[in-house]
PDB file of C-alpha atoms in Angstrom:
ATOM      1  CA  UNK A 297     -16.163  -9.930  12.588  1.00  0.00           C
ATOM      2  CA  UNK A 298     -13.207 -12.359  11.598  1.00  0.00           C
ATOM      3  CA  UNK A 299     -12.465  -9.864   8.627  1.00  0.00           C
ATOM      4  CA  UNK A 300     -10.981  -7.760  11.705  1.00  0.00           C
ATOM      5  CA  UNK A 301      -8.729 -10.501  12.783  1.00  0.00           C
ATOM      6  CA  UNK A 302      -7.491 -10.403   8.503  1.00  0.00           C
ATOM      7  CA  UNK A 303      -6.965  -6.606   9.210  1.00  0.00           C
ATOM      8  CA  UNK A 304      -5.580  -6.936  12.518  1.00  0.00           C
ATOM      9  CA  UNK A 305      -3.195  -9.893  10.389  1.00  0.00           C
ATOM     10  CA  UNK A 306      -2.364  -7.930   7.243  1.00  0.00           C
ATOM     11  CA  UNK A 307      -1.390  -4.490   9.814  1.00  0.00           C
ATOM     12  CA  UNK A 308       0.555  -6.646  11.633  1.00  0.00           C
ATOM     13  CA  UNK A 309       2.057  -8.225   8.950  1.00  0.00           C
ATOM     14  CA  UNK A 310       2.878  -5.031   6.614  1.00  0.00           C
ATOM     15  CA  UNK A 311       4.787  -3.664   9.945  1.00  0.00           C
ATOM     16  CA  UNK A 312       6.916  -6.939  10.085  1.00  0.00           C
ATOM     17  CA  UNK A 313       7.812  -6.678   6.907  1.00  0.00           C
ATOM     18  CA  UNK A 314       8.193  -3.070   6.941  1.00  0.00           C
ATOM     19  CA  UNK A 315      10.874  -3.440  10.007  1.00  0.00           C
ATOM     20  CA  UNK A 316      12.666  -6.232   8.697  1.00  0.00           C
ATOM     21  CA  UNK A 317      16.397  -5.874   8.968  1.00  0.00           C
ATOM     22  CA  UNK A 318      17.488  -7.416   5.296  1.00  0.00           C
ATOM     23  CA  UNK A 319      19.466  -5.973   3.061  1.00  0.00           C
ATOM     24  CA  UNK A 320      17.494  -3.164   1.217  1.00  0.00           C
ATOM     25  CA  UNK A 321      18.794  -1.061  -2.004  1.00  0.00           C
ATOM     26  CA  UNK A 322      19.060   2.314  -1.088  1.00  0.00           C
ATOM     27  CA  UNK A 323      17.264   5.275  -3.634  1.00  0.00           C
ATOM     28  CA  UNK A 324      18.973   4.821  -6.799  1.00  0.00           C
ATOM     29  CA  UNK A 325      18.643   0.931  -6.845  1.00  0.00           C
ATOM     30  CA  UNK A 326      22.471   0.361  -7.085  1.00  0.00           C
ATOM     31  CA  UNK A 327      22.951  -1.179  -4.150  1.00  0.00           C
ATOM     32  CA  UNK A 328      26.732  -0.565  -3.778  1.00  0.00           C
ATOM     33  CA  UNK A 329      26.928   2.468  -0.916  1.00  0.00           C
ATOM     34  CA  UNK A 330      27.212   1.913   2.249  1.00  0.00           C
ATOM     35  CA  UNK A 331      24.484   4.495   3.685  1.00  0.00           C
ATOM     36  CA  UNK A 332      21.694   2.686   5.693  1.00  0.00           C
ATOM     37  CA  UNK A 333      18.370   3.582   5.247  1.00  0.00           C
ATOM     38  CA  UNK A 334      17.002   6.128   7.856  1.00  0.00           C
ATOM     39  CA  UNK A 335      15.455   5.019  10.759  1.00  0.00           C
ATOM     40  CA  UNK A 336      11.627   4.625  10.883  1.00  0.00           C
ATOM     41  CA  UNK A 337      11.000   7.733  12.860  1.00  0.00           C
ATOM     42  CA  UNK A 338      11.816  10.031   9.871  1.00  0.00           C
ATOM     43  CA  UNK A 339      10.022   7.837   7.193  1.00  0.00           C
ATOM     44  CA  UNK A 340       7.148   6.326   9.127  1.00  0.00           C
ATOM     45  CA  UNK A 341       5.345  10.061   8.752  1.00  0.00           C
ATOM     46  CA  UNK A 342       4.970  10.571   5.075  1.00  0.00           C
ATOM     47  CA  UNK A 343       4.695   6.827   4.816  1.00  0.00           C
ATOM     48  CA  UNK A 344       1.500   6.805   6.820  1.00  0.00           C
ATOM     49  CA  UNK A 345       0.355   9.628   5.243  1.00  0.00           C
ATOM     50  CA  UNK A 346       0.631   7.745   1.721  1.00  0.00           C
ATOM     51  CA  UNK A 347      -1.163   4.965   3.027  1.00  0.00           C
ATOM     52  CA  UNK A 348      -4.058   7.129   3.973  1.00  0.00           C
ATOM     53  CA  UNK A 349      -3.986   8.286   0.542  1.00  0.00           C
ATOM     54  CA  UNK A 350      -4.419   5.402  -1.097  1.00  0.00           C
ATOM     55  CA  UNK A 351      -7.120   4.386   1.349  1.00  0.00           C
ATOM     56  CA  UNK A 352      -8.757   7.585  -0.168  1.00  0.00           C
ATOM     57  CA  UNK A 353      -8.194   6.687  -3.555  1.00  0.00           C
ATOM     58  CA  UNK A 354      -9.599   2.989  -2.954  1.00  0.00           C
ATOM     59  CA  UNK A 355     -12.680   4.503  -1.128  1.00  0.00           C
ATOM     60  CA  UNK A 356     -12.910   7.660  -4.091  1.00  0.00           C
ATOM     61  CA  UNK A 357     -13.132   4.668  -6.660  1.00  0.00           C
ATOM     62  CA  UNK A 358     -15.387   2.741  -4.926  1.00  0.00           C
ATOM     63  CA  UNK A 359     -17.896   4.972  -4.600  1.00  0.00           C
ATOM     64  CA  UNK A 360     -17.671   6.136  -8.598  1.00  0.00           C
ATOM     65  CA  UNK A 361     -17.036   2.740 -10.103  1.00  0.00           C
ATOM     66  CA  UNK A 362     -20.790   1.909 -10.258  1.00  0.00           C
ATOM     67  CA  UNK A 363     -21.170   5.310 -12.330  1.00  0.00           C
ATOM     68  CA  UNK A 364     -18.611   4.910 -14.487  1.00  0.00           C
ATOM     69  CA  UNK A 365     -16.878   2.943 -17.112  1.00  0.00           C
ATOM     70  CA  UNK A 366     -13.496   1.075 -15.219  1.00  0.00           C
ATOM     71  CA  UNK A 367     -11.303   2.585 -18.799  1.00  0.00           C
ATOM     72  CA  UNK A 368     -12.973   5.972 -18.564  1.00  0.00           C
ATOM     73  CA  UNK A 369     -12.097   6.398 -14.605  1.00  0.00           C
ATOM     74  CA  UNK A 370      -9.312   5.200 -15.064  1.00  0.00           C
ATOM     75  CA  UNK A 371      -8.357   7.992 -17.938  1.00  0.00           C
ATOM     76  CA  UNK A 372      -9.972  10.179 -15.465  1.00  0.00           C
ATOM     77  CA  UNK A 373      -8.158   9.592 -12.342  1.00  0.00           C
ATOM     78  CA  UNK A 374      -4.567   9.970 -14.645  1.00  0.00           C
ATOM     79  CA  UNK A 375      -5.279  12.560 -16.254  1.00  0.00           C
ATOM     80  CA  UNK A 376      -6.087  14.914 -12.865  1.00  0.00           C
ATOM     81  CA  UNK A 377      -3.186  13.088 -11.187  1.00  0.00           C
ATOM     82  CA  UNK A 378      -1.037  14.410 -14.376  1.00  0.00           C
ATOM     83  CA  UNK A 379      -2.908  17.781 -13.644  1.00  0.00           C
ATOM     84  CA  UNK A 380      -2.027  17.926 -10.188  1.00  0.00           C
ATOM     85  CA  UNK A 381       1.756  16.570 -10.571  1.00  0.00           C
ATOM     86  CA  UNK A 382       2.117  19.067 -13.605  1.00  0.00           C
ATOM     87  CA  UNK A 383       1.146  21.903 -11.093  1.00  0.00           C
ATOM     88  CA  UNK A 384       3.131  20.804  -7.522  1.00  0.00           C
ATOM     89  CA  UNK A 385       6.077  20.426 -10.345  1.00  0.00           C
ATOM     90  CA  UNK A 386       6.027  24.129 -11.482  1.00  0.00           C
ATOM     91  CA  UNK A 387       5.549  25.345  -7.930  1.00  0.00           C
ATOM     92  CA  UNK A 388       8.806  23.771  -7.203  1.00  0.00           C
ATOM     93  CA  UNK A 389      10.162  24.880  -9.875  1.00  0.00           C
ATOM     94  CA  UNK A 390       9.266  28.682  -9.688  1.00  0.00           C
ATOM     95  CA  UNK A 391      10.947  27.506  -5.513  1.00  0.00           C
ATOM     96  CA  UNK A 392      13.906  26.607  -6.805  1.00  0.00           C
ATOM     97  CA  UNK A 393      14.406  28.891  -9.516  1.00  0.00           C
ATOM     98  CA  UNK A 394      14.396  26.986 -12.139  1.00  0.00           C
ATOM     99  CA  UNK A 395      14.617  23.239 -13.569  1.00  0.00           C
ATOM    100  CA  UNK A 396      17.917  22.649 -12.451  1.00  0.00           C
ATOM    101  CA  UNK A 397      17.112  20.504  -9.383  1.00  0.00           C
ATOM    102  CA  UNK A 398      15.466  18.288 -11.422  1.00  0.00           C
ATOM    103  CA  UNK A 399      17.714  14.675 -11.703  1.00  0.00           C
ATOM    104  CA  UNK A 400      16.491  12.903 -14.508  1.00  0.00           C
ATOM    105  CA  UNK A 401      18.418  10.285 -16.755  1.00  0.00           C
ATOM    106  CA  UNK A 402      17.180   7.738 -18.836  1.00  0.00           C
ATOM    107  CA  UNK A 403      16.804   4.688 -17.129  1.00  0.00           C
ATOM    108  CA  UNK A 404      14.910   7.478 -14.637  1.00  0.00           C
ATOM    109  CA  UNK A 405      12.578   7.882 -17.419  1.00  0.00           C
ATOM    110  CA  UNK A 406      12.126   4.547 -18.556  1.00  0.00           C
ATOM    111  CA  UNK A 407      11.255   2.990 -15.153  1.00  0.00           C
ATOM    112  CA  UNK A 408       9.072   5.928 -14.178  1.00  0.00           C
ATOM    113  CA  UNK A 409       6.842   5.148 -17.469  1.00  0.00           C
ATOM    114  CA  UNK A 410       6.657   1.781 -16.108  1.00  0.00           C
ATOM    115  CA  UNK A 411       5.486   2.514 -13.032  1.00  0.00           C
ATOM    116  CA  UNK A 412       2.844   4.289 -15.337  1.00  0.00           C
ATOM    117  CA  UNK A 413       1.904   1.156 -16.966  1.00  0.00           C
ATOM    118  CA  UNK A 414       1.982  -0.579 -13.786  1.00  0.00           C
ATOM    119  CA  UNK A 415      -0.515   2.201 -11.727  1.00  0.00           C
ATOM    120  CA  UNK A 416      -2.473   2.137 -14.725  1.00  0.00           C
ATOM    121  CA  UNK A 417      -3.262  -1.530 -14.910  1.00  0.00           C
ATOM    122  CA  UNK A 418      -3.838  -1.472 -10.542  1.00  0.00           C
ATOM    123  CA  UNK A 419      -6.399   1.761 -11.230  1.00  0.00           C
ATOM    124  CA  UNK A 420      -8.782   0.092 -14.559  1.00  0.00           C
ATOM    125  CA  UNK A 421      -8.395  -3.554 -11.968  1.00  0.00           C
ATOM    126  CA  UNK A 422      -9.680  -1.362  -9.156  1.00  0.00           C
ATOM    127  CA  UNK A 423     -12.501   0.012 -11.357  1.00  0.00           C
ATOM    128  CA  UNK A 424     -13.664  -3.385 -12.332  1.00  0.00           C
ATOM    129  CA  UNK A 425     -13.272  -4.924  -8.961  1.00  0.00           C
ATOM    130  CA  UNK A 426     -15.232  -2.214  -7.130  1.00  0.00           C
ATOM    131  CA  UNK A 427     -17.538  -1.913 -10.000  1.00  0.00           C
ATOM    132  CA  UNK A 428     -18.396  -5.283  -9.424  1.00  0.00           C
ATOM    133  CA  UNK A 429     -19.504  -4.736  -6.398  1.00  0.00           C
ATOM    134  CA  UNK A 430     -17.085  -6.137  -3.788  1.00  0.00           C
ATOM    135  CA  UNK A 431     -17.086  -4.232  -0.222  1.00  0.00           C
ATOM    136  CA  UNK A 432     -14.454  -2.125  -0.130  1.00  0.00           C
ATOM    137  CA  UNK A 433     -13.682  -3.655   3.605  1.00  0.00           C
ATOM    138  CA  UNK A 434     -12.801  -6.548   1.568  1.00  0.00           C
ATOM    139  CA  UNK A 435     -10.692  -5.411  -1.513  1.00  0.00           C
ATOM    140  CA  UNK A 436      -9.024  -2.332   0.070  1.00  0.00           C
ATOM    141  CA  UNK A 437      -7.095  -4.801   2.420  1.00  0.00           C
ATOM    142  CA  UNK A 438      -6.613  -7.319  -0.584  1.00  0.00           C
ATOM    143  CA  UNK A 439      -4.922  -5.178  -2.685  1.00  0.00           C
ATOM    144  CA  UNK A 440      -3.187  -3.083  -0.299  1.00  0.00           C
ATOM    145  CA  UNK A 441      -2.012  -6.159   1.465  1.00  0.00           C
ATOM    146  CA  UNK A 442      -1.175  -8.506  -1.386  1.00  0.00           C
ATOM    147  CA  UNK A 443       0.738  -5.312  -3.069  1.00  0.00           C
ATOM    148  CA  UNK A 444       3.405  -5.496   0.283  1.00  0.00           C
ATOM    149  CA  UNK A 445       3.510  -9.383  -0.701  1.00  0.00           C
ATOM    150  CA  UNK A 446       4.031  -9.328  -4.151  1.00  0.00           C
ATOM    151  CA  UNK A 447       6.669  -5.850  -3.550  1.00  0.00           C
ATOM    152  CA  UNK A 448       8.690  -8.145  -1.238  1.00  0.00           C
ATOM    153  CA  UNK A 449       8.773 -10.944  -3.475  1.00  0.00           C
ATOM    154  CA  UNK A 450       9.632  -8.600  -6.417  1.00  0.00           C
ATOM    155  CA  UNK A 451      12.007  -6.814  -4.230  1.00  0.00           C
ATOM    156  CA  UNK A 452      13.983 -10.235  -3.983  1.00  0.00           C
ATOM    157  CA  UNK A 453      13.748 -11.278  -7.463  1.00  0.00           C
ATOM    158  CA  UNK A 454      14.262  -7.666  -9.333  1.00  0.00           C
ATOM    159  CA  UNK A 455      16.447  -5.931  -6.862  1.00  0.00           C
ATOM    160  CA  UNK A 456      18.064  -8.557  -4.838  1.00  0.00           C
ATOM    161  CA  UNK A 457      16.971  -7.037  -1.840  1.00  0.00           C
ATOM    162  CA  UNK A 458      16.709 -10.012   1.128  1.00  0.00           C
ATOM    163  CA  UNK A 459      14.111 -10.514   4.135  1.00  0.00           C
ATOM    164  CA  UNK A 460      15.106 -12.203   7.177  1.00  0.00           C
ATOM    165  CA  UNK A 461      12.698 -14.601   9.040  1.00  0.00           C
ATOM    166  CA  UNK A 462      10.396 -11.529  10.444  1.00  0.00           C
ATOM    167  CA  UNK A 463      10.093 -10.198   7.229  1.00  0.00           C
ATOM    168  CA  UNK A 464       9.086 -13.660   5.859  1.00  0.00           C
ATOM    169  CA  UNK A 465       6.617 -14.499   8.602  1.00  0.00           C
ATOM    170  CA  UNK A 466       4.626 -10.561   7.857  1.00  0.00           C
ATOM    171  CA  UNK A 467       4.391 -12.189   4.252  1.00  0.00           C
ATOM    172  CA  UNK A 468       2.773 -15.032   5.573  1.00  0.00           C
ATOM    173  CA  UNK A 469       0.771 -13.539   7.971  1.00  0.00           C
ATOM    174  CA  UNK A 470      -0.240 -10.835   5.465  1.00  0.00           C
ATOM    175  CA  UNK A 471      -1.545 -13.934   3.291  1.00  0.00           C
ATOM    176  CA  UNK A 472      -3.518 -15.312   5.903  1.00  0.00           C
ATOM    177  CA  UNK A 473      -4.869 -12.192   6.526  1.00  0.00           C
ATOM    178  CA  UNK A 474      -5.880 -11.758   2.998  1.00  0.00           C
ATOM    179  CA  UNK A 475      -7.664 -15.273   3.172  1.00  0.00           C
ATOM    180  CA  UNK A 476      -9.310 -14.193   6.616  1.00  0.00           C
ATOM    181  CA  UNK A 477     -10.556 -10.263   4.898  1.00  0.00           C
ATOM    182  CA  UNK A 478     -11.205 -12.482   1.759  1.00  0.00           C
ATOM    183  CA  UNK A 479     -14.160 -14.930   3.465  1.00  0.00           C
ATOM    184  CA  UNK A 480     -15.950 -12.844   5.667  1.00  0.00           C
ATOM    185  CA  UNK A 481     -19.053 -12.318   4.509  1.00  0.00           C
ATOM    186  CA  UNK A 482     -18.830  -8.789   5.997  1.00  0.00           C
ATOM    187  CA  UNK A 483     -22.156  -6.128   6.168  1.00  0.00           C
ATOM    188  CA  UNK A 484     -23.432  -3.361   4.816  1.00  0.00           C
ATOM    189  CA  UNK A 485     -24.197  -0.370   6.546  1.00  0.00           C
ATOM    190  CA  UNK A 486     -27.372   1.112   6.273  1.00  0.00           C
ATOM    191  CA  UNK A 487     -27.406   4.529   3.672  1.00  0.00           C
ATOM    192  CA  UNK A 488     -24.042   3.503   1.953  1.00  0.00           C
TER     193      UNK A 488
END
């Protein structure tokens, strides 16, 4: 039961950070306009939503990685994510009327492929890990969690982006709550 105090840490944690007043860059990463981000009512919504999805992605790949090679799913899982992007993308555009909504630029395209890269490492790790067995009570909250601690050290170092103290004490609390999800022994439950 102490890996529900390392949830209870890591939620509590991930919503200090996520409220922190520091300075952010805004969309665009420049950093130099003065618009403030909008207030957590309007983004809290689809960001919740998101985070259910990915606990559906963790859980989807947890229950195939025993049947499956971690490459393979991996291959797998892009390719109907390309599938199902390449479709919501011509819906919009038959919308709009067009491809003329579409902002794309270079450095758009070059950091989108890495994000690629970067998704397509975290999916082939999440294979393995679930493949080798791990409950998914323990590396769901792992890699979730330890994702919003590396992003806000990342944030600092690649986009100058600061935390103040709150945001600095839901990284440290978001670590202990790894360590806490990270050594409990946990259960199964029987059928799964």
């Amino acid at each position: 039961t102490h890996g529900w105090l390392g949830v209870a840490a890591l939620i509590t944690g991930i919503g200090m950070v996520a409220t922190d007043g520091g300075d952010k860059v805004e969309e665009g990463g420049s950093g130099d306009d003065d618009e403030e981000a909008p207030p957590l009512a309007i983004w809290i919504g689809p960001a919740l939503i998101c985070a259910s999805a990915y606990a559906f992605y963790n859980i989807f790949i947890k229950k195939g990685s025993a049947s499956i090679n971690p490459i393979l799913g991996g291959v797998i899982l892009q390719f109907v994510a390309a599938i199902f992007g390449t479709i919501l993308l011509g819906i919009l555009s038959w919308y709009e009327g067009g491809l003329d909504y579409l902002n794309v630029d270079m450095t758009g395209f070059i950091w989108a492929c890495c994000a690629g890269l970067a998704v397509g490492a975290a999916e082939l790790l999440s294979f393995t890990v679930s493949g080798m067995g791990v409950p998914a009570t323990q590396s769901i909250p792992i890699v979730i969690g330890g994702s919003v601690a590396f992003g806000a050290v990342l944030g600092l170092i690649m986009l100058g982006e600061t935390l103040l103290l709150q945001g600095w004490l839901g990284v440290i609390l978001l670590l202990c709550g790894i360590g806490v999800v990270a050594t409990d022994p946990g259960e199964k439950v029987a059928g799964h």
